[in-house]
Amino acid sequence: MKPFTFRQFEIQQSKEVFRVGTDGVLLGASASVSRALKVLEVGTGTGLISLMLSQRNPQAEFLGIDINEEAAELTRLNFKNSPFASRLNNIHQDFKSFNTAEKFDLVVSNPPYFEASDSEKDKIARQRVELNFSQLISKSAELLSEEGVLSVIVPVEAGEGFVYTAKKHGLILIRKINIKGIETANTKRLILEFSLSEQLFSESDFIIEKSPRQYSDPYLELTKEFHVFKK
């Protein structure tokens, strides 16, 4: 597959690993990384989100984890070939059995969100067969530093349940971005951020396209340091 070229790094892709997509780009450009020194990405895929976050925060160190061996190898390659390689590490492991005494200032994930089905397409990356929302939330809560943040992107239909489960594990919703594909459409995705400590809550709306195949000004502004847009 053709690599995906960003301004400061390139993403090698594979048919066996979930490709670069808008959800990952949005999370990589939006997650609250500015004050983080230790970042954990759960389910790295190509490594896209960690690479974007490492560009945004030159002080942070990153650890990526993926249960898919091919994804872990692809992440390792993309990390190694990036200008941020010295701050990026990744491991091939099941997040559910991941144990460390280290605490993270940011845990970020574009998690599998479809219910298990007979489809084999991107099964691990797209379907909740290896990691469901409750497992992601409970493990993340254990690994967060006192003021650390869990940042995820999920379908709008999953939002209420995700917030409810997070609350059961002591995580407080501190930020919500309602994402529409186009202005006249319904909200389709949510970026949700949680913390163990009480913080001022913020909510905003975001539109990806102003018309079909025409990016909105907010999207162009958000991604201007990453995307190489054609003139």
JSON list of C-alpha atoms in Angstrom, two decimals:
[
{"chain": "A", "resi": 1, "resn": "MET", "atom": "CA", "xyz": [0.00, 0.00, 0.00]},
{"chain": "A", "resi": 2, "resn": "LYS", "atom": "CA", "xyz": [1.05, 3.58, -0.61]},
{"chain": "A", "resi": 3, "resn": "PRO", "atom": "CA", "xyz": [2.47, 5.39, 2.42]},
{"chain": "A", "resi": 4, "resn": "PHE", "atom": "CA", "xyz": [0.55, 8.35, 3.83]},
{"chain": "A", "resi": 5, "resn": "THR", "atom": "CA", "xyz": [2.72, 11.46, 3.88]},
{"chain": "A", "resi": 6, "resn": "PHE", "atom": "CA", "xyz": [2.37, 14.13, 6.55]},
{"chain": "A", "resi": 7, "resn": "ARG", "atom": "CA", "xyz": [4.45, 17.28, 6.88]},
{"chain": "A", "resi": 8, "resn": "GLN", "atom": "CA", "xyz": [6.99, 15.90, 9.35]},
{"chain": "A", "resi": 9, "resn": "PHE", "atom": "CA", "xyz": [6.61, 12.13, 9.06]},
{"chain": "A", "resi": 10, "resn": "GLU", "atom": "CA", "xyz": [5.40, 9.34, 6.81]},
{"chain": "A", "resi": 11, "resn": "ILE", "atom": "CA", "xyz": [3.09, 6.46, 7.66]},
{"chain": "A", "resi": 12, "resn": "GLN", "atom": "CA", "xyz": [3.80, 3.11, 6.03]},
{"chain": "A", "resi": 13, "resn": "GLN", "atom": "CA", "xyz": [0.51, 1.20, 5.68]},
{"chain": "A", "resi": 14, "resn": "SER", "atom": "CA", "xyz": [-0.55, -2.41, 5.28]},
{"chain": "A", "resi": 15, "resn": "LYS", "atom": "CA", "xyz": [-3.68, -4.19, 4.13]},
{"chain": "A", "resi": 16, "resn": "GLU", "atom": "CA", "xyz": [-3.49, -6.21, 7.35]},
{"chain": "A", "resi": 17, "resn": "VAL", "atom": "CA", "xyz": [-3.54, -3.16, 9.66]},
{"chain": "A", "resi": 18, "resn": "PHE", "atom": "CA", "xyz": [-6.22, -0.48, 9.99]},
{"chain": "A", "resi": 19, "resn": "ARG", "atom": "CA", "xyz": [-5.23, 2.43, 7.76]},
{"chain": "A", "resi": 20, "resn": "VAL", "atom": "CA", "xyz": [-4.87, 6.15, 8.37]},
{"chain": "A", "resi": 21, "resn": "GLY", "atom": "CA", "xyz": [-8.36, 7.58, 8.81]},
{"chain": "A", "resi": 22, "resn": "THR", "atom": "CA", "xyz": [-10.16, 10.75, 9.81]},
{"chain": "A", "resi": 23, "resn": "ASP", "atom": "CA", "xyz": [-10.96, 9.51, 13.34]},
{"chain": "A", "resi": 24, "resn": "GLY", "atom": "CA", "xyz": [-7.29, 8.96, 14.12]},
{"chain": "A", "resi": 25, "resn": "VAL", "atom": "CA", "xyz": [-6.27, 12.30, 12.62]},
{"chain": "A", "resi": 26, "resn": "LEU", "atom": "CA", "xyz": [-8.92, 14.14, 14.64]},
{"chain": "A", "resi": 27, "resn": "LEU", "atom": "CA", "xyz": [-7.85, 12.48, 17.88]},
{"chain": "A", "resi": 28, "resn": "GLY", "atom": "CA", "xyz": [-4.16, 13.04, 17.16]},
{"chain": "A", "resi": 29, "resn": "ALA", "atom": "CA", "xyz": [-4.79, 16.72, 16.49]},
{"chain": "A", "resi": 30, "resn": "SER", "atom": "CA", "xyz": [-7.18, 17.26, 19.41]},
{"chain": "A", "resi": 31, "resn": "ALA", "atom": "CA", "xyz": [-6.17, 15.11, 22.41]},
{"chain": "A", "resi": 32, "resn": "SER", "atom": "CA", "xyz": [-4.96, 17.09, 25.43]},
{"chain": "A", "resi": 33, "resn": "VAL", "atom": "CA", "xyz": [-1.23, 16.41, 25.23]},
{"chain": "A", "resi": 34, "resn": "SER", "atom": "CA", "xyz": [0.26, 19.83, 26.04]},
{"chain": "A", "resi": 35, "resn": "ARG", "atom": "CA", "xyz": [0.93, 19.11, 29.73]},
{"chain": "A", "resi": 36, "resn": "ALA", "atom": "CA", "xyz": [1.70, 15.40, 29.40]},
{"chain": "A", "resi": 37, "resn": "LEU", "atom": "CA", "xyz": [5.17, 13.97, 29.94]},
{"chain": "A", "resi": 38, "resn": "LYS", "atom": "CA", "xyz": [4.23, 10.28, 29.78]},
{"chain": "A", "resi": 39, "resn": "VAL", "atom": "CA", "xyz": [1.74, 9.13, 27.14]},
{"chain": "A", "resi": 40, "resn": "LEU", "atom": "CA", "xyz": [0.29, 5.67, 26.49]},
{"chain": "A", "resi": 41, "resn": "GLU", "atom": "CA", "xyz": [-1.54, 4.84, 23.27]},
{"chain": "A", "resi": 42, "resn": "VAL", "atom": "CA", "xyz": [-3.77, 1.77, 23.38]},
{"chain": "A", "resi": 43, "resn": "GLY", "atom": "CA", "xyz": [-4.16, 0.06, 20.01]},
{"chain": "A", "resi": 44, "resn": "THR", "atom": "CA", "xyz": [-1.57, 1.86, 17.93]},
{"chain": "A", "resi": 45, "resn": "GLY", "atom": "CA", "xyz": [-2.39, 0.46, 14.49]},
{"chain": "A", "resi": 46, "resn": "THR", "atom": "CA", "xyz": [0.05, 2.35, 12.25]},
{"chain": "A", "resi": 47, "resn": "GLY", "atom": "CA", "xyz": [1.29, 4.58, 15.10]},
{"chain": "A", "resi": 48, "resn": "LEU", "atom": "CA", "xyz": [-0.46, 7.63, 13.62]},
{"chain": "A", "resi": 49, "resn": "ILE", "atom": "CA", "xyz": [-1.89, 9.12, 16.82]},
{"chain": "A", "resi": 50, "resn": "SER", "atom": "CA", "xyz": [1.34, 8.86, 18.84]},
{"chain": "A", "resi": 51, "resn": "LEU", "atom": "CA", "xyz": [3.29, 10.40, 15.95]},
{"chain": "A", "resi": 52, "resn": "MET", "atom": "CA", "xyz": [0.90, 13.34, 15.76]},
{"chain": "A", "resi": 53, "resn": "LEU", "atom": "CA", "xyz": [0.99, 13.82, 19.51]},
{"chain": "A", "resi": 54, "resn": "SER", "atom": "CA", "xyz": [4.77, 13.62, 19.63]},
{"chain": "A", "resi": 55, "resn": "GLN", "atom": "CA", "xyz": [4.93, 16.38, 17.02]},
{"chain": "A", "resi": 56, "resn": "ARG", "atom": "CA", "xyz": [2.60, 18.49, 19.16]},
{"chain": "A", "resi": 57, "resn": "ASN", "atom": "CA", "xyz": [4.54, 17.95, 22.40]},
{"chain": "A", "resi": 58, "resn": "PRO", "atom": "CA", "xyz": [8.35, 17.73, 22.00]},
{"chain": "A", "resi": 59, "resn": "GLN", "atom": "CA", "xyz": [8.83, 17.00, 25.73]},
{"chain": "A", "resi": 60, "resn": "ALA", "atom": "CA", "xyz": [6.57, 13.94, 26.01]},
{"chain": "A", "resi": 61, "resn": "GLU", "atom": "CA", "xyz": [7.66, 10.30, 25.90]},
{"chain": "A", "resi": 62, "resn": "PHE", "atom": "CA", "xyz": [5.37, 7.74, 24.32]},
{"chain": "A", "resi": 63, "resn": "LEU", "atom": "CA", "xyz": [4.58, 4.06, 24.71]},
{"chain": "A", "resi": 64, "resn": "GLY", "atom": "CA", "xyz": [2.32, 2.32, 22.21]},
{"chain": "A", "resi": 65, "resn": "ILE", "atom": "CA", "xyz": [0.69, -1.05, 22.77]},
{"chain": "A", "resi": 66, "resn": "ASP", "atom": "CA", "xyz": [-1.15, -3.31, 20.31]},
{"chain": "A", "resi": 67, "resn": "ILE", "atom": "CA", "xyz": [-2.36, -6.90, 20.56]},
{"chain": "A", "resi": 68, "resn": "ASN", "atom": "CA", "xyz": [-1.96, -7.35, 16.79]},
{"chain": "A", "resi": 69, "resn": "GLU", "atom": "CA", "xyz": [1.62, -8.42, 16.05]},
{"chain": "A", "resi": 70, "resn": "GLU", "atom": "CA", "xyz": [1.54, -6.99, 12.52]},
{"chain": "A", "resi": 71, "resn": "ALA", "atom": "CA", "xyz": [0.28, -3.66, 13.83]},
{"chain": "A", "resi": 72, "resn": "ALA", "atom": "CA", "xyz": [2.99, -3.60, 16.49]},
{"chain": "A", "resi": 73, "resn": "GLU", "atom": "CA", "xyz": [5.65, -4.23, 13.84]},
{"chain": "A", "resi": 74, "resn": "LEU", "atom": "CA", "xyz": [4.23, -1.52, 11.58]},
{"chain": "A", "resi": 75, "resn": "THR", "atom": "CA", "xyz": [4.13, 0.92, 14.48]},
{"chain": "A", "resi": 76, "resn": "ARG", "atom": "CA", "xyz": [7.74, 0.07, 15.30]},
{"chain": "A", "resi": 77, "resn": "LEU", "atom": "CA", "xyz": [8.76, 0.81, 11.71]},
{"chain": "A", "resi": 78, "resn": "ASN", "atom": "CA", "xyz": [6.89, 4.11, 11.58]},
{"chain": "A", "resi": 79, "resn": "PHE", "atom": "CA", "xyz": [8.25, 5.18, 14.96]},
{"chain": "A", "resi": 80, "resn": "LYS", "atom": "CA", "xyz": [11.81, 4.30, 13.94]},
{"chain": "A", "resi": 81, "resn": "ASN", "atom": "CA", "xyz": [11.59, 6.26, 10.69]},
{"chain": "A", "resi": 82, "resn": "SER", "atom": "CA", "xyz": [10.14, 9.39, 12.29]},
{"chain": "A", "resi": 83, "resn": "PRO", "atom": "CA", "xyz": [12.05, 12.44, 13.56]},
{"chain": "A", "resi": 84, "resn": "PHE", "atom": "CA", "xyz": [10.64, 11.68, 17.03]},
{"chain": "A", "resi": 85, "resn": "ALA", "atom": "CA", "xyz": [12.08, 8.15, 17.26]},
{"chain": "A", "resi": 86, "resn": "SER", "atom": "CA", "xyz": [14.06, 8.76, 20.46]},
{"chain": "A", "resi": 87, "resn": "ARG", "atom": "CA", "xyz": [10.83, 9.47, 22.38]},
{"chain": "A", "resi": 88, "resn": "LEU", "atom": "CA", "xyz": [8.72, 6.66, 20.93]},
{"chain": "A", "resi": 89, "resn": "ASN", "atom": "CA", "xyz": [8.52, 3.03, 22.04]},
{"chain": "A", "resi": 90, "resn": "ASN", "atom": "CA", "xyz": [5.95, 0.32, 21.46]},
{"chain": "A", "resi": 91, "resn": "ILE", "atom": "CA", "xyz": [5.23, -3.22, 22.53]},
{"chain": "A", "resi": 92, "resn": "HIS", "atom": "CA", "xyz": [3.20, -6.14, 21.22]},
{"chain": "A", "resi": 93, "resn": "GLN", "atom": "CA", "xyz": [0.91, -7.05, 24.11]},
{"chain": "A", "resi": 94, "resn": "ASP", "atom": "CA", "xyz": [-2.68, -7.42, 25.24]},
{"chain": "A", "resi": 95, "resn": "PHE", "atom": "CA", "xyz": [-3.61, -4.23, 27.08]},
{"chain": "A", "resi": 96, "resn": "LYS", "atom": "CA", "xyz": [-5.76, -6.21, 29.51]},
{"chain": "A", "resi": 97, "resn": "SER", "atom": "CA", "xyz": [-2.65, -7.99, 30.87]},
{"chain": "A", "resi": 98, "resn": "PHE", "atom": "CA", "xyz": [-0.35, -4.96, 30.69]},
{"chain": "A", "resi": 99, "resn": "ASN", "atom": "CA", "xyz": [1.21, -4.32, 34.10]},
{"chain": "A", "resi": 100, "resn": "THR", "atom": "CA", "xyz": [3.47, -1.47, 35.11]},
{"chain": "A", "resi": 101, "resn": "ALA", "atom": "CA", "xyz": [4.12, 0.71, 38.13]},
{"chain": "A", "resi": 102, "resn": "GLU", "atom": "CA", "xyz": [4.39, 3.70, 35.79]},
{"chain": "A", "resi": 103, "resn": "LYS", "atom": "CA", "xyz": [1.61, 6.26, 35.66]},
{"chain": "A", "resi": 104, "resn": "PHE", "atom": "CA", "xyz": [0.65, 8.13, 32.51]},
{"chain": "A", "resi": 105, "resn": "ASP", "atom": "CA", "xyz": [-0.42, 11.74, 32.07]},
{"chain": "A", "resi": 106, "resn": "LEU", "atom": "CA", "xyz": [-2.37, 10.82, 28.95]},
{"chain": "A", "resi": 107, "resn": "VAL", "atom": "CA", "xyz": [-3.90, 7.52, 27.83]},
{"chain": "A", "resi": 108, "resn": "VAL", "atom": "CA", "xyz": [-5.22, 7.87, 24.30]},
{"chain": "A", "resi": 109, "resn": "SER", "atom": "CA", "xyz": [-7.14, 5.41, 22.13]},
{"chain": "A", "resi": 110, "resn": "ASN", "atom": "CA", "xyz": [-9.18, 5.12, 18.97]},
{"chain": "A", "resi": 111, "resn": "PRO", "atom": "CA", "xyz": [-10.73, 1.89, 20.25]},
{"chain": "A", "resi": 112, "resn": "PRO", "atom": "CA", "xyz": [-12.56, -0.89, 18.39]},
{"chain": "A", "resi": 113, "resn": "TYR", "atom": "CA", "xyz": [-16.21, 0.11, 18.51]},
{"chain": "A", "resi": 114, "resn": "PHE", "atom": "CA", "xyz": [-18.28, -2.29, 16.41]},
{"chain": "A", "resi": 115, "resn": "GLU", "atom": "CA", "xyz": [-19.98, -5.24, 18.04]},
{"chain": "A", "resi": 116, "resn": "ALA", "atom": "CA", "xyz": [-18.44, -8.61, 17.21]},
{"chain": "A", "resi": 117, "resn": "SER", "atom": "CA", "xyz": [-19.71, -10.00, 13.90]},
{"chain": "A", "resi": 118, "resn": "ASP", "atom": "CA", "xyz": [-18.86, -12.52, 11.20]},
{"chain": "A", "resi": 119, "resn": "SER", "atom": "CA", "xyz": [-16.93, -9.92, 9.19]},
{"chain": "A", "resi": 120, "resn": "GLU", "atom": "CA", "xyz": [-13.18, -10.53, 9.13]},
{"chain": "A", "resi": 121, "resn": "LYS", "atom": "CA", "xyz": [-12.27, -7.09, 7.77]},
{"chain": "A", "resi": 122, "resn": "ASP", "atom": "CA", "xyz": [-9.98, -5.33, 10.31]},
{"chain": "A", "resi": 123, "resn": "LYS", "atom": "CA", "xyz": [-11.61, -7.54, 12.94]},
{"chain": "A", "resi": 124, "resn": "ILE", "atom": "CA", "xyz": [-9.30, -6.73, 15.87]},
{"chain": "A", "resi": 125, "resn": "ALA", "atom": "CA", "xyz": [-9.05, -3.04, 15.08]},
{"chain": "A", "resi": 126, "resn": "ARG", "atom": "CA", "xyz": [-12.77, -2.47, 14.41]},
{"chain": "A", "resi": 127, "resn": "GLN", "atom": "CA", "xyz": [-14.69, -5.03, 16.49]},
{"chain": "A", "resi": 128, "resn": "ARG", "atom": "CA", "xyz": [-14.82, -5.38, 20.26]},
{"chain": "A", "resi": 129, "resn": "VAL", "atom": "CA", "xyz": [-13.49, -8.93, 20.29]},
{"chain": "A", "resi": 130, "resn": "GLU", "atom": "CA", "xyz": [-10.20, -8.34, 22.15]},
{"chain": "A", "resi": 131, "resn": "LEU", "atom": "CA", "xyz": [-10.94, -5.11, 24.06]},
{"chain": "A", "resi": 132, "resn": "ASN", "atom": "CA", "xyz": [-14.32, -3.70, 25.01]},
{"chain": "A", "resi": 133, "resn": "PHE", "atom": "CA", "xyz": [-15.04, -0.24, 26.37]},
{"chain": "A", "resi": 134, "resn": "SER", "atom": "CA", "xyz": [-15.33, -1.38, 29.99]},
{"chain": "A", "resi": 135, "resn": "GLN", "atom": "CA", "xyz": [-11.92, -3.10, 29.85]},
{"chain": "A", "resi": 136, "resn": "LEU", "atom": "CA", "xyz": [-10.33, -0.05, 28.23]},
{"chain": "A", "resi": 137, "resn": "ILE", "atom": "CA", "xyz": [-11.81, 2.28, 30.85]},
{"chain": "A", "resi": 138, "resn": "SER", "atom": "CA", "xyz": [-11.01, 0.21, 33.94]},
{"chain": "A", "resi": 139, "resn": "LYS", "atom": "CA", "xyz": [-7.40, -0.46, 32.93]},
{"chain": "A", "resi": 140, "resn": "SER", "atom": "CA", "xyz": [-6.84, 3.15, 31.90]},
{"chain": "A", "resi": 141, "resn": "ALA", "atom": "CA", "xyz": [-8.16, 4.38, 35.26]},
{"chain": "A", "resi": 142, "resn": "GLU", "atom": "CA", "xyz": [-5.51, 2.24, 36.99]},
{"chain": "A", "resi": 143, "resn": "LEU", "atom": "CA", "xyz": [-2.72, 3.70, 34.87]},
{"chain": "A", "resi": 144, "resn": "LEU", "atom": "CA", "xyz": [-3.56, 7.41, 34.97]},
{"chain": "A", "resi": 145, "resn": "SER", "atom": "CA", "xyz": [-1.57, 9.87, 37.04]},
{"chain": "A", "resi": 146, "resn": "GLU", "atom": "CA", "xyz": [-3.49, 12.02, 39.53]},
{"chain": "A", "resi": 147, "resn": "GLU", "atom": "CA", "xyz": [-4.37, 14.67, 36.94]},
{"chain": "A", "resi": 148, "resn": "GLY", "atom": "CA", "xyz": [-3.93, 12.41, 33.91]},
{"chain": "A", "resi": 149, "resn": "VAL", "atom": "CA", "xyz": [-6.42, 12.31, 31.05]},
{"chain": "A", "resi": 150, "resn": "LEU", "atom": "CA", "xyz": [-8.07, 9.47, 29.14]},
{"chain": "A", "resi": 151, "resn": "SER", "atom": "CA", "xyz": [-8.83, 10.66, 25.59]},
{"chain": "A", "resi": 152, "resn": "VAL", "atom": "CA", "xyz": [-10.90, 8.61, 23.12]},
{"chain": "A", "resi": 153, "resn": "ILE", "atom": "CA", "xyz": [-12.94, 8.95, 19.96]},
{"chain": "A", "resi": 154, "resn": "VAL", "atom": "CA", "xyz": [-16.15, 6.89, 19.79]},
{"chain": "A", "resi": 155, "resn": "PRO", "atom": "CA", "xyz": [-19.40, 6.79, 17.77]},
{"chain": "A", "resi": 156, "resn": "VAL", "atom": "CA", "xyz": [-22.05, 9.13, 19.12]},
{"chain": "A", "resi": 157, "resn": "GLU", "atom": "CA", "xyz": [-24.31, 6.12, 19.85]},
{"chain": "A", "resi": 158, "resn": "ALA", "atom": "CA", "xyz": [-21.72, 4.82, 22.32]},
{"chain": "A", "resi": 159, "resn": "GLY", "atom": "CA", "xyz": [-21.18, 8.10, 24.11]},
{"chain": "A", "resi": 160, "resn": "GLU", "atom": "CA", "xyz": [-23.74, 7.86, 26.90]},
{"chain": "A", "resi": 161, "resn": "GLY", "atom": "CA", "xyz": [-22.71, 4.33, 27.84]},
{"chain": "A", "resi": 162, "resn": "PHE", "atom": "CA", "xyz": [-19.03, 5.19, 27.71]},
{"chain": "A", "resi": 163, "resn": "VAL", "atom": "CA", "xyz": [-19.51, 8.16, 30.06]},
{"chain": "A", "resi": 164, "resn": "TYR", "atom": "CA", "xyz": [-21.62, 6.03, 32.42]},
{"chain": "A", "resi": 165, "resn": "THR", "atom": "CA", "xyz": [-19.00, 3.27, 32.58]},
{"chain": "A", "resi": 166, "resn": "ALA", "atom": "CA", "xyz": [-16.19, 5.79, 33.07]},
{"chain": "A", "resi": 167, "resn": "LYS", "atom": "CA", "xyz": [-18.07, 7.34, 35.98]},
{"chain": "A", "resi": 168, "resn": "LYS", "atom": "CA", "xyz": [-18.36, 3.90, 37.64]},
{"chain": "A", "resi": 169, "resn": "HIS", "atom": "CA", "xyz": [-14.56, 3.69, 37.52]},
{"chain": "A", "resi": 170, "resn": "GLY", "atom": "CA", "xyz": [-14.04, 7.11, 39.09]},
{"chain": "A", "resi": 171, "resn": "LEU", "atom": "CA", "xyz": [-13.39, 8.99, 35.85]},
{"chain": "A", "resi": 172, "resn": "ILE", "atom": "CA", "xyz": [-14.97, 12.43, 35.42]},
{"chain": "A", "resi": 173, "resn": "LEU", "atom": "CA", "xyz": [-15.91, 13.77, 31.99]},
{"chain": "A", "resi": 174, "resn": "ILE", "atom": "CA", "xyz": [-13.93, 16.99, 31.46]},
{"chain": "A", "resi": 175, "resn": "ARG", "atom": "CA", "xyz": [-14.17, 17.55, 27.70]},
{"chain": "A", "resi": 176, "resn": "LYS", "atom": "CA", "xyz": [-16.53, 16.65, 24.89]},
{"chain": "A", "resi": 177, "resn": "ILE", "atom": "CA", "xyz": [-16.25, 17.44, 21.17]},
{"chain": "A", "resi": 178, "resn": "ASN", "atom": "CA", "xyz": [-19.31, 16.73, 19.03]},
{"chain": "A", "resi": 179, "resn": "ILE", "atom": "CA", "xyz": [-18.12, 15.89, 15.52]},
{"chain": "A", "resi": 180, "resn": "LYS", "atom": "CA", "xyz": [-20.25, 16.17, 12.37]},
{"chain": "A", "resi": 181, "resn": "GLY", "atom": "CA", "xyz": [-19.16, 15.02, 8.94]},
{"chain": "A", "resi": 182, "resn": "ILE", "atom": "CA", "xyz": [-20.98, 17.97, 7.38]},
{"chain": "A", "resi": 183, "resn": "GLU", "atom": "CA", "xyz": [-22.94, 20.87, 8.90]},
{"chain": "A", "resi": 184, "resn": "THR", "atom": "CA", "xyz": [-26.39, 19.59, 7.94]},
{"chain": "A", "resi": 185, "resn": "ALA", "atom": "CA", "xyz": [-25.72, 16.06, 9.24]},
{"chain": "A", "resi": 186, "resn": "ASN", "atom": "CA", "xyz": [-26.17, 14.62, 12.70]},
{"chain": "A", "resi": 187, "resn": "THR", "atom": "CA", "xyz": [-23.26, 14.27, 15.08]},
{"chain": "A", "resi": 188, "resn": "LYS", "atom": "CA", "xyz": [-21.42, 11.04, 14.20]},
{"chain": "A", "resi": 189, "resn": "ARG", "atom": "CA", "xyz": [-18.39, 10.91, 16.52]},
{"chain": "A", "resi": 190, "resn": "LEU", "atom": "CA", "xyz": [-17.45, 12.15, 19.98]},
{"chain": "A", "resi": 191, "resn": "ILE", "atom": "CA", "xyz": [-14.05, 12.92, 21.37]},
{"chain": "A", "resi": 192, "resn": "LEU", "atom": "CA", "xyz": [-14.38, 12.34, 25.10]},
{"chain": "A", "resi": 193, "resn": "GLU", "atom": "CA", "xyz": [-11.80, 13.15, 27.77]},
{"chain": "A", "resi": 194, "resn": "PHE", "atom": "CA", "xyz": [-11.85, 12.04, 31.39]},
{"chain": "A", "resi": 195, "resn": "SER", "atom": "CA", "xyz": [-9.78, 12.60, 34.50]},
{"chain": "A", "resi": 196, "resn": "LEU", "atom": "CA", "xyz": [-9.62, 11.19, 38.02]},
{"chain": "A", "resi": 197, "resn": "SER", "atom": "CA", "xyz": [-9.66, 14.77, 39.34]},
{"chain": "A", "resi": 198, "resn": "GLU", "atom": "CA", "xyz": [-12.37, 17.39, 39.02]},
{"chain": "A", "resi": 199, "resn": "GLN", "atom": "CA", "xyz": [-11.66, 19.90, 36.23]},
{"chain": "A", "resi": 200, "resn": "LEU", "atom": "CA", "xyz": [-13.59, 22.58, 34.39]},
{"chain": "A", "resi": 201, "resn": "PHE", "atom": "CA", "xyz": [-15.82, 20.89, 31.79]},
{"chain": "A", "resi": 202, "resn": "SER", "atom": "CA", "xyz": [-15.77, 22.10, 28.19]},
{"chain": "A", "resi": 203, "resn": "GLU", "atom": "CA", "xyz": [-17.95, 21.14, 25.24]},
{"chain": "A", "resi": 204, "resn": "SER", "atom": "CA", "xyz": [-17.64, 22.17, 21.61]},
{"chain": "A", "resi": 205, "resn": "ASP", "atom": "CA", "xyz": [-18.89, 21.29, 18.14]},
{"chain": "A", "resi": 206, "resn": "PHE", "atom": "CA", "xyz": [-16.71, 20.46, 15.15]},
{"chain": "A", "resi": 207, "resn": "ILE", "atom": "CA", "xyz": [-17.58, 20.10, 11.46]},
{"chain": "A", "resi": 208, "resn": "ILE", "atom": "CA", "xyz": [-15.23, 18.22, 9.14]},
{"chain": "A", "resi": 209, "resn": "GLU", "atom": "CA", "xyz": [-16.58, 19.34, 5.73]},
{"chain": "A", "resi": 210, "resn": "LYS", "atom": "CA", "xyz": [-18.37, 22.53, 4.70]},
{"chain": "A", "resi": 211, "resn": "SER", "atom": "CA", "xyz": [-19.65, 20.73, 1.60]},
{"chain": "A", "resi": 212, "resn": "PRO", "atom": "CA", "xyz": [-19.00, 17.26, 0.13]},
{"chain": "A", "resi": 213, "resn": "ARG", "atom": "CA", "xyz": [-15.23, 16.72, -0.25]},
{"chain": "A", "resi": 214, "resn": "GLN", "atom": "CA", "xyz": [-14.52, 20.30, 0.83]},
{"chain": "A", "resi": 215, "resn": "TYR", "atom": "CA", "xyz": [-12.88, 20.54, 4.24]},
{"chain": "A", "resi": 216, "resn": "SER", "atom": "CA", "xyz": [-14.19, 23.13, 6.67]},
{"chain": "A", "resi": 217, "resn": "ASP", "atom": "CA", "xyz": [-12.02, 26.02, 7.82]},
{"chain": "A", "resi": 218, "resn": "PRO", "atom": "CA", "xyz": [-11.84, 24.59, 11.38]},
{"chain": "A", "resi": 219, "resn": "TYR", "atom": "CA", "xyz": [-10.60, 21.24, 10.00]},
{"chain": "A", "resi": 220, "resn": "LEU", "atom": "CA", "xyz": [-7.98, 22.94, 7.83]},
{"chain": "A", "resi": 221, "resn": "GLU", "atom": "CA", "xyz": [-6.83, 24.98, 10.81]},
{"chain": "A", "resi": 222, "resn": "LEU", "atom": "CA", "xyz": [-6.73, 22.00, 13.18]},
{"chain": "A", "resi": 223, "resn": "THR", "atom": "CA", "xyz": [-4.67, 19.86, 10.80]},
{"chain": "A", "resi": 224, "resn": "LYS", "atom": "CA", "xyz": [-2.52, 22.49, 9.06]},
{"chain": "A", "resi": 225, "resn": "GLU", "atom": "CA", "xyz": [0.66, 21.34, 10.83]},
{"chain": "A", "resi": 226, "resn": "PHE", "atom": "CA", "xyz": [0.08, 17.76, 9.67]},
{"chain": "A", "resi": 227, "resn": "HIS", "atom": "CA", "xyz": [-1.72, 17.42, 6.35]},
{"chain": "A", "resi": 228, "resn": "VAL", "atom": "CA", "xyz": [-0.09, 18.23, 3.04]},
{"chain": "A", "resi": 229, "resn": "PHE", "atom": "CA", "xyz": [-3.07, 19.70, 1.24]},
{"chain": "A", "resi": 230, "resn": "LYS", "atom": "CA", "xyz": [-3.09, 19.88, -2.55]},
{"chain": "A", "resi": 231, "resn": "LYS", "atom": "CA", "xyz": [-3.26, 23.36, -4.00]}
]
